[in-house]
Each structure stands twice: as C-alpha cells, then as structure tokens.
Coordinates of C-alpha atoms in Angstrom, one line a residue:
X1 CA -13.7 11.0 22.1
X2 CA -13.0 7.3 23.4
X3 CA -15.0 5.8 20.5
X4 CA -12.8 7.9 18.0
X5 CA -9.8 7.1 19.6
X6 CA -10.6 3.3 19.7
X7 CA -11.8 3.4 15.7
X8 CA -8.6 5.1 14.7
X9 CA -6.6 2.4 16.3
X10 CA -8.2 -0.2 14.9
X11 CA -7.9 1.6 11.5
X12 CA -4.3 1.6 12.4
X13 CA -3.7 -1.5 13.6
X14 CA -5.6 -2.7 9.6
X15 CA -3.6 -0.7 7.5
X16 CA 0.1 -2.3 9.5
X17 CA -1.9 -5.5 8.9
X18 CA -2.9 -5.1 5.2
X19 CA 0.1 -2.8 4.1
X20 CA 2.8 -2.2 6.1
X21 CA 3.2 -6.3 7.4
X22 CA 3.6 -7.3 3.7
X23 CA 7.0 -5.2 3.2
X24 CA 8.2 -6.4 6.2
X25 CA 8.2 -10.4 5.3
X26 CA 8.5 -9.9 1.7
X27 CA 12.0 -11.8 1.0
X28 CA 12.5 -10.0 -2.8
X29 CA 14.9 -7.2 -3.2
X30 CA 13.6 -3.5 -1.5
X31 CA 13.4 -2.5 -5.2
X32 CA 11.1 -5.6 -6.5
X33 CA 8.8 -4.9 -3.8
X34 CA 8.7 -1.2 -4.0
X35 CA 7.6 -1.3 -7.3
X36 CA 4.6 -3.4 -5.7
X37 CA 3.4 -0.6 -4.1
X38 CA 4.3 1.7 -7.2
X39 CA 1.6 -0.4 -8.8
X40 CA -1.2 -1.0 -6.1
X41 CA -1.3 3.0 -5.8
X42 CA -1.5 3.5 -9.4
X43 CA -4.4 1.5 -10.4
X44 CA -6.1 2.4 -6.5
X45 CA -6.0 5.8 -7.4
X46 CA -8.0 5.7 -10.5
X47 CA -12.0 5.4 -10.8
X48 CA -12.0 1.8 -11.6
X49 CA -13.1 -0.1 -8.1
X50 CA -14.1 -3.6 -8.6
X51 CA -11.2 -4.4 -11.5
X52 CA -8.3 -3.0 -9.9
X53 CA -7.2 -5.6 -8.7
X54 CA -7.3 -7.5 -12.2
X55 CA -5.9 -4.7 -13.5
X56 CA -2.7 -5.3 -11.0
X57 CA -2.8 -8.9 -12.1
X58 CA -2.7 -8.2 -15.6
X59 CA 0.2 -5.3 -15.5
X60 CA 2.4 -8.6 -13.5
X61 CA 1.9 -10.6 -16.3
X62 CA 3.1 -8.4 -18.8
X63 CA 5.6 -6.8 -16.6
X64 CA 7.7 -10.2 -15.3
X65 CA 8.7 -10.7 -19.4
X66 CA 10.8 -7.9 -18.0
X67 CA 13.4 -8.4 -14.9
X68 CA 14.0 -4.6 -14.6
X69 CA 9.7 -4.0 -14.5
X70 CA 8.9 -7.1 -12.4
X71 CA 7.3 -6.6 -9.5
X72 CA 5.6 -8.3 -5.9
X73 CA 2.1 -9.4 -7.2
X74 CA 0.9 -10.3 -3.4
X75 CA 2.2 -6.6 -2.3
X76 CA 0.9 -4.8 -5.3
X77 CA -2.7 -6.2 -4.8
X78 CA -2.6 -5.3 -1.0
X79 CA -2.0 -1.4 -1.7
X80 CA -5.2 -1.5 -4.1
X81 CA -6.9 -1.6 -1.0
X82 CA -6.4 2.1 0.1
X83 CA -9.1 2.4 -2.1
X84 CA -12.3 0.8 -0.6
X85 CA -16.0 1.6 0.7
X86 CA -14.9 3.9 3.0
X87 CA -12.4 6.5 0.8
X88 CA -14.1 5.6 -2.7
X89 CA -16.2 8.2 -2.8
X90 CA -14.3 11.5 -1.2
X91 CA -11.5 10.2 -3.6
X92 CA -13.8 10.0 -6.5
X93 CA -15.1 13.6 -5.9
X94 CA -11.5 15.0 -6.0
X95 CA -10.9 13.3 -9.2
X96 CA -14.0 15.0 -10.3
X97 CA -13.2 18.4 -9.0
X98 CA -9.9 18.2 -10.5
X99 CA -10.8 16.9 -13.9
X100 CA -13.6 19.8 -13.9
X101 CA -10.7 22.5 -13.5
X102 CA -8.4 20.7 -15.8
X103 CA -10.9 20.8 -18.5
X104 CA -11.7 23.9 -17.7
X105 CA -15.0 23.5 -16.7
X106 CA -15.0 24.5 -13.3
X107 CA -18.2 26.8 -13.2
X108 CA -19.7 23.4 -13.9
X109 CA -18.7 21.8 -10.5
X110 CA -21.8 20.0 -8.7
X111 CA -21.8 19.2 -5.2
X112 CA -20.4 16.6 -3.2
X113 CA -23.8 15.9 -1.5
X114 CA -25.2 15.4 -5.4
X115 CA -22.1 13.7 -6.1
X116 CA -22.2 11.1 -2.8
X117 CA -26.0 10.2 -3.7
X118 CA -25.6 8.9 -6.7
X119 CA -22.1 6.6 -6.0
X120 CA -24.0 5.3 -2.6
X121 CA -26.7 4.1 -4.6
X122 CA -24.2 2.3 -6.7
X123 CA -22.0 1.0 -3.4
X124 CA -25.6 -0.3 -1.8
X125 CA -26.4 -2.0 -5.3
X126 CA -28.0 -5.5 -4.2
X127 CA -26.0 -7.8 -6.2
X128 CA -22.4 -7.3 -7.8
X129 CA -23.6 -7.2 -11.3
X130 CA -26.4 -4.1 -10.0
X131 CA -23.5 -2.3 -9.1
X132 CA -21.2 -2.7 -12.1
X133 CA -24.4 -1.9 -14.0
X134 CA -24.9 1.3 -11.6
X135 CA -20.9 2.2 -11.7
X136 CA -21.0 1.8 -15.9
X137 CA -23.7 4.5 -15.9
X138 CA -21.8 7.3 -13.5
X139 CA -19.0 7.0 -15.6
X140 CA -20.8 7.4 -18.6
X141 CA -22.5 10.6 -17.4
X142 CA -21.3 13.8 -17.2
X143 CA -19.0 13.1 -14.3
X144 CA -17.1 10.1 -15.8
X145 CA -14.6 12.1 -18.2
X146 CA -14.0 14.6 -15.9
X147 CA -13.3 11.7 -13.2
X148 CA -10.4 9.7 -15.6
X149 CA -8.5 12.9 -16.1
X150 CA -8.6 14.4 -12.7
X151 CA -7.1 10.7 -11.3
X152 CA -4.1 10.9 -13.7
X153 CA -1.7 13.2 -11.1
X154 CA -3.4 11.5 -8.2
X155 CA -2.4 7.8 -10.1
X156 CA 1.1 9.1 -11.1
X157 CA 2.0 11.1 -7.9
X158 CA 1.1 8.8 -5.4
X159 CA 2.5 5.5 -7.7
X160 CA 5.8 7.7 -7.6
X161 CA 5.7 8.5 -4.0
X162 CA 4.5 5.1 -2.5
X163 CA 8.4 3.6 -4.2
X164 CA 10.3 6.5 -2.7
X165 CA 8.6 6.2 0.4
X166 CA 8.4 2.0 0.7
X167 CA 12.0 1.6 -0.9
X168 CA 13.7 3.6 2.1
X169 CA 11.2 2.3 4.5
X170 CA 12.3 -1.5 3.3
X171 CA 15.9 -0.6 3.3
X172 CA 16.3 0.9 6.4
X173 CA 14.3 -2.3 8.4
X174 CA 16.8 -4.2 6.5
X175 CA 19.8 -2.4 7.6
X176 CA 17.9 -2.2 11.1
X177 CA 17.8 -5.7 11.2
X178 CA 21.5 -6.7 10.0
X179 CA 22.7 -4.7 12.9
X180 CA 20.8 -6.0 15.5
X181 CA 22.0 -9.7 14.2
X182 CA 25.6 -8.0 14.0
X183 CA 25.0 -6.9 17.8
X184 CA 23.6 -10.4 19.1
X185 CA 26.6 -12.4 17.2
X186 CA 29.1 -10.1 18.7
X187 CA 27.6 -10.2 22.2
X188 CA 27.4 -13.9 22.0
X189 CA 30.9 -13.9 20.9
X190 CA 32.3 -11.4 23.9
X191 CA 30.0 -13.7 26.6
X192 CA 31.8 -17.0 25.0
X193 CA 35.2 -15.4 25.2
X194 CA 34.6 -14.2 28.8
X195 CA 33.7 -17.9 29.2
X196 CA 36.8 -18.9 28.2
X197 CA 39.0 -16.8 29.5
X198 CA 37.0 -17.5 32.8
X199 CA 38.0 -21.3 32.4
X200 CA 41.6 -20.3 31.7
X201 CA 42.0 -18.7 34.7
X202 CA 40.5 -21.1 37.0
X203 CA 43.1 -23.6 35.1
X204 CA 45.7 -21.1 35.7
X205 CA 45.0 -20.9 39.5
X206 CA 44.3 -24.7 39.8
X207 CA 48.1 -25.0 38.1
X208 CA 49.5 -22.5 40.9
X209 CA 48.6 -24.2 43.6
X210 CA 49.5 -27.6 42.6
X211 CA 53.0 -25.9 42.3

C-alpha cells in the first residue's frame, strides 16, 4: 500500500512538473496557451507515437501564419506526453475496440493480452529504427484501420476538453494572482499610512508640550 502510495505521488508530482508548471509560467494570453494544450492532446491521442511531437511542430508552423490559430509550441509538445510507454498501449487498445464497433466489426474484437504482445514487442524493439519498422507493420495489419478511426472522438474530445479545462484553469491563477498583489499593495499602503499618521501624532504631542 506504501509503495502505491509513494508511486502515485511521484506520478503526481511529474505530471505538475511536465504539464501543469508550464501553464503556470507561460507569459502568452490564457487563450494562446490553451490552444497549446488543444494541440498536445490531439495529436497524443492518436496512434502515431514517435512523430507526435513533429506533428505538433509542424501544425505551429502552419498555424502562426494565423494570429487567431497560433498557439504555445513549448506547452503543446509537453501535453504529447500523456501519451508515453506506460498508457500507449491500454490507449491503443481502446482506439482499437472502438474503431472495431464503429466499423461495425465488433464480433471481430481480439484480446487485449493478443493485442499487448504484439505492441511490447514493438516498445522493447532494440534500436529506434526496429521499432518504427515493428510499429509500420501493426498498423498495417488488421488492427491499424480500426486503430485511426477509433482515436478520432478520443483526438477531438479530449483536444476540445484540455482548452476548456486549461483556459479556466489559466484564468482563474491569473485572477488568483492579481488579487493577492491587489492585497499586498493595499496592506503595504494601510501599514505606511499607519506609519504616518503614527509620526503625525508623535509631532502633534511633541507640539503640545512645547506649548
């Protein structure tokens, strides 16, 4: 139970690092770096690992011909990395499973254990061109059609809530943040009047008794 506890705050204490800590320095407007995340999710949730992260590259540079479609390059590769070695693979089956029954074909289903053996052996691939080789050859099997289609709502639903949900979060730190300066400039200002009036009535006093 310890060991659990420990791993998912260290998995906690990554994702503020990776995702979360990037929002909170970005200096853009909430809505240039929401749209970051918009598209880090899109291209994470979609059965291209290894060349997301190009792909996010490429949609900035035909995006920022655009003011209104620009977007925060250095947030927008950070969320690709909800997909990684760890969620690759139960993420890739429910594209699978959901491609299956969108085509229709869900009597055709295999099993995750079938499914997992043959994307490990691609993930423990020796070199990085083994494993493009390995990935090229699941796709262009049975399960790779089936995969595409069933990320689509996954790639759209998740691009769509990721801006919703980073938007308000970046707005609302903002607001957070320009009321606690609001606070400390008016409790600076109430301790320097106090200060003053202080001073004025020592001088007041003083002024007494010389009369």
């Amino acid at each position: 139970m310890r060991r659990q506890h420990t791993w998912l705050k260290k998995l906690n204490r990554l994702v503020h690092f990776r995702l979360v800590i990037p929002l909170m320095r970005s200096p853009h407007t909430p809505e240039y770096t929401a749209r970051g995340v918009m598209i880090g999710l899109f291209w994470a949730f979609t059965p291209l690992i290894g060349v997301q992260m190009y792909l996010v590259f490429l949609s900035w540079l035909i995006a920022r011909r655009k003011p209104n479609w620009d977007f925060n390059l250095l947030v927008g590769l950070a969320w690709t990395w909800v997909s990684n070695v760890f969620t690759l693979i139960p993420t890739y089956y429910l594209f699978y499973v959901t491609g299956q029954i969108l085509l229709g074909r869900s009597h055709a289903i295999t099993g995750y254990d079938h499914f997992a053996h043959a994307w490990q052996a691609a993930l423990e691939a020796e070199s990085y061109t083994r494993a493009i080789v390995a990935y090229v050859r699941i796709v262009a099997s049975e399960q790779g059609v089936p995969m595409l289609i069933g990320s689509i709502p996954y790639a759209f639903g998740t691009a769509w809530l990721g801006y919703r949900w980073s938007l308000k979060f970046i707005i609302t730190l903002r607001k957070a943040r320009h009321e606690r300066k609001i606070r400390r400039q008016r409790g600076k200002a109430a301790e320097a009047g106090a200060g003053k009036d202080a001073i004025a009535g020592k001088d007041a006093i003083k002024g007494a008794d010389r009369a």
